[in-house]
Coordinates of C-alpha atoms in Angstrom, one line a residue:
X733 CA 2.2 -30.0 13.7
X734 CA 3.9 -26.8 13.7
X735 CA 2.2 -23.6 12.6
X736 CA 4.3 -21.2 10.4
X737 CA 5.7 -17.9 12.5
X738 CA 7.2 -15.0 11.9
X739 CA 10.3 -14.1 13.0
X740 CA 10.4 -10.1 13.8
X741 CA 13.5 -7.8 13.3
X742 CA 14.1 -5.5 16.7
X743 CA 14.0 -1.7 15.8
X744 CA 16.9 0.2 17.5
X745 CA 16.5 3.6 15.4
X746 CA 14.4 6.3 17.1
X747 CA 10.6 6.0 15.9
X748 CA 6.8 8.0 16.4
X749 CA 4.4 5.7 17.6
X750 CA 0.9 6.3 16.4
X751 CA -2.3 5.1 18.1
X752 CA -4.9 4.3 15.1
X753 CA -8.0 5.0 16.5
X754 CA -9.6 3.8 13.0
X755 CA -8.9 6.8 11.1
X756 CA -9.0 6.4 7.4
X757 CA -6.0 8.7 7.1
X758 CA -4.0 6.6 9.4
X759 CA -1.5 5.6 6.7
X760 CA -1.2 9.0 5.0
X761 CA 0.3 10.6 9.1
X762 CA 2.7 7.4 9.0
X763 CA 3.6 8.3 4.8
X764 CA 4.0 12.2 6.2
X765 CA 6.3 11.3 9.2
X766 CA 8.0 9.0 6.9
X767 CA 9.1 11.3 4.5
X768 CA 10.5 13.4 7.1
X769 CA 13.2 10.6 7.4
X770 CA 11.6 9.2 10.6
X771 CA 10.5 5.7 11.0
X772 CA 6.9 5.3 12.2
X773 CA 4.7 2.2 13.3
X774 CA 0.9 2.3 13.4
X775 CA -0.3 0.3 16.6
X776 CA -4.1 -0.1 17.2
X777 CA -5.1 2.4 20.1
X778 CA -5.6 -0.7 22.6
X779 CA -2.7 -2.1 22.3
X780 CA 0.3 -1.4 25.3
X781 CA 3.2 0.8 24.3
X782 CA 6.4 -0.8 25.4
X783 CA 8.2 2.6 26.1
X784 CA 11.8 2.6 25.3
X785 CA 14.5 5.2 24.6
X786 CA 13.6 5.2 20.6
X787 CA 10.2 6.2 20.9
X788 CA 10.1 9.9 20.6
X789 CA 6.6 10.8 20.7
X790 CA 3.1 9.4 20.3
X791 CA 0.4 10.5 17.3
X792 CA -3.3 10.2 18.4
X793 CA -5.3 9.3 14.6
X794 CA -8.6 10.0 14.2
X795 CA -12.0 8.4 13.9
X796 CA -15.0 7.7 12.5
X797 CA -16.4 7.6 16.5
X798 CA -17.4 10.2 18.7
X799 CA -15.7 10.8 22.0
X800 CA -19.2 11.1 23.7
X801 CA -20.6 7.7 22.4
X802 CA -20.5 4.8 24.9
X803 CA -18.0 3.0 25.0
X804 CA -15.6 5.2 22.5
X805 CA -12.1 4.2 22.2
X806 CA -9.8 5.7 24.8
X807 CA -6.2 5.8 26.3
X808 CA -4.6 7.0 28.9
X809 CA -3.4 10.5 27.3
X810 CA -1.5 11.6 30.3
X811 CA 0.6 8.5 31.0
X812 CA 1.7 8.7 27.7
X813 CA 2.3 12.3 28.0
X814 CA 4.4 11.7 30.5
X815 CA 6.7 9.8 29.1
X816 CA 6.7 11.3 25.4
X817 CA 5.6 14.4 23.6
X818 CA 1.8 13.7 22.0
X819 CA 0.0 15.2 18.8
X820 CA -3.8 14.1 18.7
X821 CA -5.0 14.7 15.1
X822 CA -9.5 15.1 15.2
X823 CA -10.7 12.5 17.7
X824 CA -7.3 12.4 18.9
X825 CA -7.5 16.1 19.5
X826 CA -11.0 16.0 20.7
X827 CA -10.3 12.6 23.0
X828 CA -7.3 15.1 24.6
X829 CA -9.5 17.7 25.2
X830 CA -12.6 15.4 26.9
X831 CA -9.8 13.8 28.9
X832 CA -8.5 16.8 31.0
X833 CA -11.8 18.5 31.6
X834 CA -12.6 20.0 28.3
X835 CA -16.1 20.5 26.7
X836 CA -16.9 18.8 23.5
X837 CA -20.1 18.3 21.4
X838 CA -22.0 17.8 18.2
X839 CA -20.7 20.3 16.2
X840 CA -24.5 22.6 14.6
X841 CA -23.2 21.0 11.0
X842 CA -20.9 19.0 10.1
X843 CA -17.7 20.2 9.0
X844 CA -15.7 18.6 6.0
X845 CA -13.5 20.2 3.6
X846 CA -11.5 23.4 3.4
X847 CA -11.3 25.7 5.9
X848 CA -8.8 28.7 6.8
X849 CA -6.7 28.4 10.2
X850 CA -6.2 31.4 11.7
X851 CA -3.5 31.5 14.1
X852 CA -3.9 33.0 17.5
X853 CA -0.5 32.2 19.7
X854 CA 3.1 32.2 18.3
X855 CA 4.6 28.7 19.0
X856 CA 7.5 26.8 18.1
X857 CA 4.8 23.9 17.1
X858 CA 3.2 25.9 14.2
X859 CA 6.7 27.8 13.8
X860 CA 7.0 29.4 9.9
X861 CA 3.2 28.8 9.5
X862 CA 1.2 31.7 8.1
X863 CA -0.5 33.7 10.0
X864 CA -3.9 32.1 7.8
X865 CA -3.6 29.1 5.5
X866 CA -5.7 26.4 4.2
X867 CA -6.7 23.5 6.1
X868 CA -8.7 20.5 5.7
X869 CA -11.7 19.4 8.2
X870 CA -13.3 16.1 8.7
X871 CA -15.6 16.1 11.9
X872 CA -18.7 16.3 13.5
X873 CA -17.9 17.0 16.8
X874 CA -16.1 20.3 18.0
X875 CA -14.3 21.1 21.2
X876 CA -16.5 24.0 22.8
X877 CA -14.4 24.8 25.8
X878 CA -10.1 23.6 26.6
X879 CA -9.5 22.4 29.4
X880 CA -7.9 24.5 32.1
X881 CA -4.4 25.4 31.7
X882 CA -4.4 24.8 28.0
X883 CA -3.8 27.7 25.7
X884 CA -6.0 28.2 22.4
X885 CA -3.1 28.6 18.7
X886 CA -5.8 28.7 16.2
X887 CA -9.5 28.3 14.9
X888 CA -11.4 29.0 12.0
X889 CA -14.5 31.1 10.7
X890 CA -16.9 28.2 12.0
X891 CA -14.4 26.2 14.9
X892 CA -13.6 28.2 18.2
X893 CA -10.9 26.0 18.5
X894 CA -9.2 24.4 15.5
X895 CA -5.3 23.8 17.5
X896 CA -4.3 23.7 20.9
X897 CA -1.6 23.2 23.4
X898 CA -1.7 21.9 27.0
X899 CA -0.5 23.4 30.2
X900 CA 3.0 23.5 31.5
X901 CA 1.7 21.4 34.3
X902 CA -0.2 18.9 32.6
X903 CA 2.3 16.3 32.0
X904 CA 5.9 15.9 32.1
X905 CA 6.1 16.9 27.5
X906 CA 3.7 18.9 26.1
X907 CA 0.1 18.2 24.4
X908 CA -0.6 19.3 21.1
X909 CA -4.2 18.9 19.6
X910 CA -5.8 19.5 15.8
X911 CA -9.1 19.6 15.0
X912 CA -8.0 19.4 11.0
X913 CA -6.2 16.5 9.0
X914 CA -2.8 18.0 8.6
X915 CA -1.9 15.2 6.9
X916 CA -4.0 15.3 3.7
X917 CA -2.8 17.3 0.7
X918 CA -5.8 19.9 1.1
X919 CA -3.9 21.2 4.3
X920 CA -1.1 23.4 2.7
X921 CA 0.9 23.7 5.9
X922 CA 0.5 20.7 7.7
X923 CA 3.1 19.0 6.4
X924 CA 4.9 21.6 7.9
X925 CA 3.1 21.7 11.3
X926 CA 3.9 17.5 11.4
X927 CA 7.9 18.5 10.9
X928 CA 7.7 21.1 13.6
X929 CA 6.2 18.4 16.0
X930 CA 8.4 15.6 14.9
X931 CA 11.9 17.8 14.9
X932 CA 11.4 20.8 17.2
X933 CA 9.1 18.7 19.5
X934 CA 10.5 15.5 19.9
X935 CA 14.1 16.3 19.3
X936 CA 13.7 13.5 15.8
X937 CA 17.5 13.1 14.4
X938 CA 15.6 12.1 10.6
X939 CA 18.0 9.2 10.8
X940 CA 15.6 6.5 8.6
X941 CA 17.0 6.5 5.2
X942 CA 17.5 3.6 2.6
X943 CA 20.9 3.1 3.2
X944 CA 20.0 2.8 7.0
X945 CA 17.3 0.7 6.1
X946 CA 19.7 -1.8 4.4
X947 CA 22.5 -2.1 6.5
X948 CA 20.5 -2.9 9.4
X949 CA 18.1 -5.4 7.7
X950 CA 21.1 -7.3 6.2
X951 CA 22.5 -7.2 9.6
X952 CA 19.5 -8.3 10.9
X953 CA 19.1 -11.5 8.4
X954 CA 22.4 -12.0 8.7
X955 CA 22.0 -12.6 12.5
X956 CA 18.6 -14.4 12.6
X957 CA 19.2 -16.9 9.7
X958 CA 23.0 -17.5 10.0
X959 CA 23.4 -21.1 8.1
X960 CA 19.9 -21.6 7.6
X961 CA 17.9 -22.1 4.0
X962 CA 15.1 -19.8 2.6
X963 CA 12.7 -21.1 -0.1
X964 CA 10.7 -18.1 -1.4
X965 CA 7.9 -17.8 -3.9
X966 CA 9.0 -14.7 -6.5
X967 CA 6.0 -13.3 -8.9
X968 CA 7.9 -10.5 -10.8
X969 CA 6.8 -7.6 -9.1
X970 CA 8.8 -5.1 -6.9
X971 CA 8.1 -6.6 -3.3
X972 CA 9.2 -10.1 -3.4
X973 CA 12.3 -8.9 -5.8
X974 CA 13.4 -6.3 -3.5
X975 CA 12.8 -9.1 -0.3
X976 CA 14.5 -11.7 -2.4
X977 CA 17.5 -9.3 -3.1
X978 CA 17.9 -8.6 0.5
X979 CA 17.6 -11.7 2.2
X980 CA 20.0 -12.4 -0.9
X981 CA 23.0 -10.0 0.3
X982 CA 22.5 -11.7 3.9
X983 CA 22.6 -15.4 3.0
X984 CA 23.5 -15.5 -0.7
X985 CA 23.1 -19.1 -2.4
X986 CA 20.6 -20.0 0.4
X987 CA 18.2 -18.4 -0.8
X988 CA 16.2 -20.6 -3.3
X989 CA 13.7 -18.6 -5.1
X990 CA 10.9 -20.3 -6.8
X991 CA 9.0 -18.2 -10.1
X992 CA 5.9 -20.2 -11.3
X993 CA 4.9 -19.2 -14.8
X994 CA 0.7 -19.9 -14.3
X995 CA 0.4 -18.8 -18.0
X996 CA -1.3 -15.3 -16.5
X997 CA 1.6 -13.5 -16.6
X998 CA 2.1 -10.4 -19.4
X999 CA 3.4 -11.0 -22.3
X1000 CA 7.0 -12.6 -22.3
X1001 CA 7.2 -11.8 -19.1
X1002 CA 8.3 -14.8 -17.7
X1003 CA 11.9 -15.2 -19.5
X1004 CA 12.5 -11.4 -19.1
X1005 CA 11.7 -11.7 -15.4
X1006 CA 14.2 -14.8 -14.8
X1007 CA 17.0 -12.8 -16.6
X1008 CA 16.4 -10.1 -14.6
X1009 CA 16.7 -12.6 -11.3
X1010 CA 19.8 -13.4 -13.0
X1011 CA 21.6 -10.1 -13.4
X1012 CA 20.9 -9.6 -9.9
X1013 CA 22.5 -12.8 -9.0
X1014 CA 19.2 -14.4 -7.7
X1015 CA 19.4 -17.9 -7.4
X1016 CA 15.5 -18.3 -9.1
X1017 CA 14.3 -21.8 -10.6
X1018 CA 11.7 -21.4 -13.4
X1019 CA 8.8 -23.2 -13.2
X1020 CA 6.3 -23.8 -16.3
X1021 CA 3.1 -24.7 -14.8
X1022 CA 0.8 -23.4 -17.4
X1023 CA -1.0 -26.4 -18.3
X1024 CA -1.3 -27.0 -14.2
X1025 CA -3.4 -23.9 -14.2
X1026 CA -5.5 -23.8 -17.3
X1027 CA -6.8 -27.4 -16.1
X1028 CA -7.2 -25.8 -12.4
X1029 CA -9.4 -23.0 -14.2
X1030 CA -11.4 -25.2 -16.9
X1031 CA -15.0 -24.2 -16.8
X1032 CA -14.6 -22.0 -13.8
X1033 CA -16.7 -18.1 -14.2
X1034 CA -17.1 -16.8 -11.1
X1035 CA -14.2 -14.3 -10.2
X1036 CA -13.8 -15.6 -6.5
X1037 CA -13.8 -19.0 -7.7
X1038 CA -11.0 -18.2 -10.5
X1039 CA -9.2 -16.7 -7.8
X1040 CA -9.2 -19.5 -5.4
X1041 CA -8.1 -22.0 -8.2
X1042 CA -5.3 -19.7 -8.9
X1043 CA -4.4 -19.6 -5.5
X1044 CA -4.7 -23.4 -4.9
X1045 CA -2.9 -24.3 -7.7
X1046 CA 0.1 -22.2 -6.8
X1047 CA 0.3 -23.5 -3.3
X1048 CA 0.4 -27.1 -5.3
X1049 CA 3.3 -25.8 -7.3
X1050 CA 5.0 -24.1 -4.9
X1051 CA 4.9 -27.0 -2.2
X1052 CA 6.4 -29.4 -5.1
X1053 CA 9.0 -27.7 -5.9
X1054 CA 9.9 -27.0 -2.0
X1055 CA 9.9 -30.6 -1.5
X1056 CA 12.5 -31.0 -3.8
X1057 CA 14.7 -29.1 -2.0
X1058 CA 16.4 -30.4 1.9
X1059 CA 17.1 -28.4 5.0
X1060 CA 14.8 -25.7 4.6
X1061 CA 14.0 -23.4 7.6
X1062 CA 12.3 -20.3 6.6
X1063 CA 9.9 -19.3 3.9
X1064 CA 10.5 -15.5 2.5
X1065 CA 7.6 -13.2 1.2
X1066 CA 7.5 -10.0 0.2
X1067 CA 4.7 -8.8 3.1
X1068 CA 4.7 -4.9 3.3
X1069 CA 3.2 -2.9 5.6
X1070 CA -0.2 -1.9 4.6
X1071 CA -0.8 -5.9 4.7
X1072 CA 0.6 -5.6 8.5
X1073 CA -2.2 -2.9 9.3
X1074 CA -5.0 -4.4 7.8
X1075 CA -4.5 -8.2 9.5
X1076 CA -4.0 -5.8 13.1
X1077 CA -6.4 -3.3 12.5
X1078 CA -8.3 -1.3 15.0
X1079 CA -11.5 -3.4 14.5
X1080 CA -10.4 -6.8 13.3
X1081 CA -9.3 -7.7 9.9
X1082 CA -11.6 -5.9 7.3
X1083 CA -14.1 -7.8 4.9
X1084 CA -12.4 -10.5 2.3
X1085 CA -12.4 -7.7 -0.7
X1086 CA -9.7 -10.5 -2.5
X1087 CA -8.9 -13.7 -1.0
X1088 CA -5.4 -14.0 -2.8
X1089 CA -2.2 -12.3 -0.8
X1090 CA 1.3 -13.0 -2.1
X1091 CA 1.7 -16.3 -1.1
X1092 CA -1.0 -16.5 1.9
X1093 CA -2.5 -19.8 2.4
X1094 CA 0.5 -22.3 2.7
X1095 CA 0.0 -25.5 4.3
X1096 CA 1.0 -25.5 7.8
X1097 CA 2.7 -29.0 7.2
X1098 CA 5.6 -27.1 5.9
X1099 CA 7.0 -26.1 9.2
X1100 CA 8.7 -23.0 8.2
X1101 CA 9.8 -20.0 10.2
X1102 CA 8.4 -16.5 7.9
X1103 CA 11.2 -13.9 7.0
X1104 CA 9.6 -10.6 5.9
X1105 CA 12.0 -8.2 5.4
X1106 CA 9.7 -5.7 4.1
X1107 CA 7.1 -5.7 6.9
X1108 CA 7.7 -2.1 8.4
X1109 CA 7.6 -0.2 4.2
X1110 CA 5.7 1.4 2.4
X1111 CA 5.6 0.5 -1.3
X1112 CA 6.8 4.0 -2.5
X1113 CA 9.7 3.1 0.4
X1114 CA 9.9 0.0 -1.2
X1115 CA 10.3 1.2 -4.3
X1116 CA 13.3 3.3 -2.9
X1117 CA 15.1 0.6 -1.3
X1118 CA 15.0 -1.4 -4.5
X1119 CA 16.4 1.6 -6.4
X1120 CA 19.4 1.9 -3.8
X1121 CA 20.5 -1.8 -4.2
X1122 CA 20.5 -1.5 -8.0
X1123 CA 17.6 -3.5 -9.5
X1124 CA 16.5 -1.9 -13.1
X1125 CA 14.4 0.9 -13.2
X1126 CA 11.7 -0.9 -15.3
X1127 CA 11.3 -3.6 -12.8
X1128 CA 10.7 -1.1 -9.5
X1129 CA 8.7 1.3 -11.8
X1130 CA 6.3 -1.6 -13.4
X1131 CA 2.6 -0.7 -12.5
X1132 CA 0.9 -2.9 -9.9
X1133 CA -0.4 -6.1 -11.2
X1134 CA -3.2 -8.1 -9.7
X1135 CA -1.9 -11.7 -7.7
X1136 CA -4.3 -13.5 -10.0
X1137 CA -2.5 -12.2 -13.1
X1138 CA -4.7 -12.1 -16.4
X1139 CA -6.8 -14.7 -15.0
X1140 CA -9.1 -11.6 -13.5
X1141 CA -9.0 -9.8 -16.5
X1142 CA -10.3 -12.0 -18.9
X1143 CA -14.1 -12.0 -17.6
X1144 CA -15.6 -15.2 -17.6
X1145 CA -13.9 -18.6 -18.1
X1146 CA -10.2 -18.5 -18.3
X1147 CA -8.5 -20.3 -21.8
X1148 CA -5.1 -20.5 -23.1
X1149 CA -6.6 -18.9 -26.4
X1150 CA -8.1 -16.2 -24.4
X1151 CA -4.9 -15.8 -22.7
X1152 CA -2.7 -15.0 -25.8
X1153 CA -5.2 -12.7 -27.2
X1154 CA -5.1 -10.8 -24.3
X1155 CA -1.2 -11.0 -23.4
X1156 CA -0.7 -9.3 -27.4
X1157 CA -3.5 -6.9 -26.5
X1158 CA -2.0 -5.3 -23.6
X1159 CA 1.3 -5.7 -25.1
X1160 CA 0.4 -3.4 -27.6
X1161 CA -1.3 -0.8 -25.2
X1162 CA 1.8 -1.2 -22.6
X1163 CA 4.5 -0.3 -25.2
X1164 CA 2.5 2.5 -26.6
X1165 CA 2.4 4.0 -22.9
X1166 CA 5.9 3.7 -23.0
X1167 CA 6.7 4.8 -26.6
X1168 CA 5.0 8.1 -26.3
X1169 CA 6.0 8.8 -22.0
X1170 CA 2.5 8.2 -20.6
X1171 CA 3.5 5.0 -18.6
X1172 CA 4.9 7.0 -15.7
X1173 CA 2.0 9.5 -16.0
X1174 CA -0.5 6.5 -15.2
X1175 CA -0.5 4.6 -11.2
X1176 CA -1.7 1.3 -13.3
X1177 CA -2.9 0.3 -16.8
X1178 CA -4.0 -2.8 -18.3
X1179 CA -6.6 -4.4 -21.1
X1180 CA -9.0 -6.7 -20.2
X1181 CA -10.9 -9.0 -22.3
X1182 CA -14.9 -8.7 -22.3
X1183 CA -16.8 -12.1 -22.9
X1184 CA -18.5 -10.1 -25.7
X1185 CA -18.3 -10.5 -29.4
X1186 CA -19.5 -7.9 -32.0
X1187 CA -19.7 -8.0 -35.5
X1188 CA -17.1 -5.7 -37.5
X1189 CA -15.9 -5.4 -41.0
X1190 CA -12.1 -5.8 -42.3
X1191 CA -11.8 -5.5 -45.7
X1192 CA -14.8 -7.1 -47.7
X1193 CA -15.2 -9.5 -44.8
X1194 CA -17.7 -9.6 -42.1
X1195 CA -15.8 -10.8 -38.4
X1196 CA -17.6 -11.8 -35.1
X1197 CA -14.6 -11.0 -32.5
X1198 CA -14.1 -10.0 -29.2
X1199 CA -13.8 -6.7 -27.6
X1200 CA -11.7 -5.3 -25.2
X1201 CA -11.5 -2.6 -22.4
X1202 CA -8.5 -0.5 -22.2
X1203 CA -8.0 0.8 -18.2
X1204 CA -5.6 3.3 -16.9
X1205 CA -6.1 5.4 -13.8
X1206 CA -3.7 7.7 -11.4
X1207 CA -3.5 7.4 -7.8
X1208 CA -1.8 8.2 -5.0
X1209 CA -1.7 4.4 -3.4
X1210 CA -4.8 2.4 -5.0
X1211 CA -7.2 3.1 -2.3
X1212 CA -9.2 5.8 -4.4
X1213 CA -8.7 6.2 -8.5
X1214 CA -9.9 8.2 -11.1
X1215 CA -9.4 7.4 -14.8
X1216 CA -6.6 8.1 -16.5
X1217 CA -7.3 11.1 -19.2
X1218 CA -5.2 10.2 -22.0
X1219 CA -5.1 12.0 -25.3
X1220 CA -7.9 11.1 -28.0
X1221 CA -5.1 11.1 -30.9
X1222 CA -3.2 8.5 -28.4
X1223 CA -6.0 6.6 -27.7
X1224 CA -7.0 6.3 -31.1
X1225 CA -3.6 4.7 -32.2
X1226 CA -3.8 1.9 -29.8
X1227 CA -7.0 1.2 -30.9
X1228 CA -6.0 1.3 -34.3
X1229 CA -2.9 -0.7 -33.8
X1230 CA -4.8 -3.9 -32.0
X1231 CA -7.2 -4.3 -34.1
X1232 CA -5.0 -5.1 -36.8
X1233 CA -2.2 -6.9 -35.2
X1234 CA -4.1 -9.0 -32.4
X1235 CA -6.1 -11.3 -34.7
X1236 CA -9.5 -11.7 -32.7
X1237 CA -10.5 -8.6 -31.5
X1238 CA -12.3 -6.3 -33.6
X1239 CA -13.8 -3.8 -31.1
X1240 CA -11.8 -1.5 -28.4
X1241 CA -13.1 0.5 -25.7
X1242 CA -11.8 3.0 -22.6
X1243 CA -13.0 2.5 -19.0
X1244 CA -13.5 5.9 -17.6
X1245 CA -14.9 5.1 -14.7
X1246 CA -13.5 5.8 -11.3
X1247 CA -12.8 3.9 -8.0
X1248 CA -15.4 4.4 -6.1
X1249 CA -17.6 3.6 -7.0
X1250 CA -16.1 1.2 -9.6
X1251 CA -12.6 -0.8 -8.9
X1252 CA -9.4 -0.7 -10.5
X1253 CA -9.9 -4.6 -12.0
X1254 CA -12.8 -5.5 -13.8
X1255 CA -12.9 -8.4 -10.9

């Protein structure tokens, strides 16, 4: 039997390299470098470099350790040093310090939140930085004393030493070391301080662009799958479109997409998806499985237990209708990177919040080969790449939408009668976000159905209906939310408007709770 692999693309553009120490602002340095136009991978800290000529310098993350605990996570800072320029962010900073003969400690409190830097030593590193500006601290260790040879830039009211530098002769490129998060909004500069290191440190040619992005990738697919087919399972949403549409300008016709309508899907989404597929030329098969998954689902409560039907049940689908086609080599998924780090994260994969992913989960009977085109993005890169090879704007600007579909958002057991109350319910709320320019104001929004039922009054008649829950929230990437505040008067109207149009529910209400401590879905 022959497991399913994935086939990697080789990188020839310059790139950073940054050692995740476990840092919970990993992503937001690799987002930062990113949108300098320089391409970024996150590595765990104790895995081997393989130095070539594109990597241009090396970012130490932080951590939730301490550099004095046994056994904290280390590296060799000076090899690496060596060979490339190196920025060590917190522990990274602190780790730098420690390892050339500096003194660091518990710090008398510890320090998060805002904080002035006050600048001490001109450098081309913090070059067009104030003199003072606002920065954002997360640590509870501080470096007492540099090492020798190393030359003090900054500190704050409470920090004697907030950025350094090392010595000429401490390596063959320079050290550069931040005891604050320049990464996070909070710091008003270091956005700045992060270009300075990346363009006037390591000499970065801000060479990653969309267009860049594409040509290679086609290239790429071009090379690796040649003749070969690609069956791919397509949901509707921006990844595996934008995957589908580039494995598409490599291999054209060979690329058989498969889109399973599971009967969780929005309203009428499933014939306005498959025309979009067609305008882009997608060669898509629709599949109506509805009845496969309301059976799959019958009597089932339990969010984890919906989910795994869901997920069951597609894999059943999907390896039908792959049986029906011949000479298949490779199965194509929309995989981006955030899934990348968390399956290679510093301390193992993280606890099973979900147990759907795209199409995880496929039999290894099928002995394909994995393309992942999108592997190395971001979704907001994504997002961009989609725009430059022409898909509509009201597919890459959708809000997210769970794997599971409507399936964890009608709480409780899961019935096709349930299902179109709730698919003209969040119609209604959807277009009205639209209609009056709040959609794009709003990271995601979506009405769930409560296995409640309240007594109202329409008319002269008494009604026992259901209620739902309205949800909208802004964020930055889904990892922390808060709700969305949405006018009264606006608020009001949608109420109004499903009440009388969705036949069934007589009672609306607004979620205004925020992630933490709540979640985004209901389940």
């Amino acid at each position: 039997m022959q497991s399913i692999k994935t086939i990697t693309f080789a990188c020839i553009m310059e790139k950073i390299i940054i050692l995740d120490f476990g840092s919970q602002y990993t992503q937001l340095i690799a987002r930062v470098v990113r949108e300098f136009s320089v391409f970024c991978e996150i590595i765990p800290f104790n895995k081997p470099i393989n130095f070539d000529e594109n990597i241009k310098g090396v970012i130490l993350s932080g951590s939730p350790c301490s550099v004095n605990e046994l056994n904290a996570p280390g590296v060799d800072i000076k090899a690496i040093a060596d060979k490339v320029p190196v920025l060590g962010v917190c522990y990274g900073a602190q780790l730098t310090a420690k390892s050339f003969g500096g003194l660091v400690e518990k710090s008398d409190k510890r320090e998060y939140g805002r904080a002035n830097l006050n600048l001490q030593l001109a450098d081309v590193f913090l070059n067009d930085i104030p003199t003072i500006s606002q920065v954002w601290m997360s640590h509870s260790d501080t470096i007492k004393q540099l090492p020798d040879g190393f030359s003090l830039l900054g500190t704050t009211e409470s920090i004697p030493v907030a950025a350094f530098k090392s010595g000429d002769k401490t390596a063959s490129h320079p050290i550069y070391g931040l005891q604050f998060h320049p990464e996070v909004y909070h710091s008003t500069e270091g956005k700045k301080i992060i270009s300075n290191f990346l363009i006037k440190i390591c000499n970065c040619t801000q060479s990653w662009t969309s267009a860049h992005f594409i040509t290679e990738t086609v290239a790429n697919l071009k090379e690796m799958l040649g003749d070969s087919k690609v069956v791919m399972g397509l949901s509707g949403g921006v990844d595996s479109t934008v995957a589908a549409t580039l494995i598409h300008k490599a291999i054209g016709e060979n690329l058989y997409g498969i889109f399973v309508d599971n009967g969780l899907l929005r309203k009428n989404e499933f014939n306005e998806v498959l025309d979009i597929y067609k305008q882009l030329g997608l060669n898509v098969k629709g599949v109506d499985a509805r009845e496969h998954f309301y059976t799959k689902l019958a009597g089932k409560t339990l969010p984890e237990d919906k989910r795994k039907a869901i997920g069951a049940a597609f894999i059943e689908i999907f390896d039908r209708e792959s049986n029906l086609l011949t000479d298949i080599s490779f199965l194509g998924q929309g995989t981006i990177y955030p899934d990348v780090i968390e399956s290679a994260s510093v301390h193992g994969p993280s606890v099973t919040i979900k147990s759907h992913h795209n199409v995880g989960g496929l039999p290894e009977t099928m002995k394909l080969k994995l393309v992942e085109p999108l592997r190395s993005l971001f979704k907001d890169e994504v997002r961009k790449i989609g725009a430059e090879l022409g898909i509509p704007e009201n597919l890459l600007n959708r809000h997210p939408f769970p794997g599971p579909g409507l399936g964890i958002r009608i709480l409780g057991e899961v019935t096709e009668e349930k299902v179109l109350l709730l698919q003209n319910a969040d119609a209604v709320f959807t277009n009205q976000l639209k209609h009056t320019g709040n959609y794009s104001k709003v990271w995601q929004a979506g009405a769930i159905l409560l296995p409640v039922k309240s007594v109202g009054v329409m008319g002269d008649e008494r009604t026992y209906e259901y209620t739902i829950a309205l949800r909208a929230v802004t964020s930055v990437d889904g990892m922390t939310a808060d709700w969305a505040h949405l006018p009264y008067e606006f608020l009001a109207d949608v109420s109004n408007e499903i009440i009388n149009q969705v036949k069934g529910i007589n009672r609306v209400v607004y979620d205004i709770s925020s992630k933490p401590p709540a979640t985004i879905e209901w389940e």
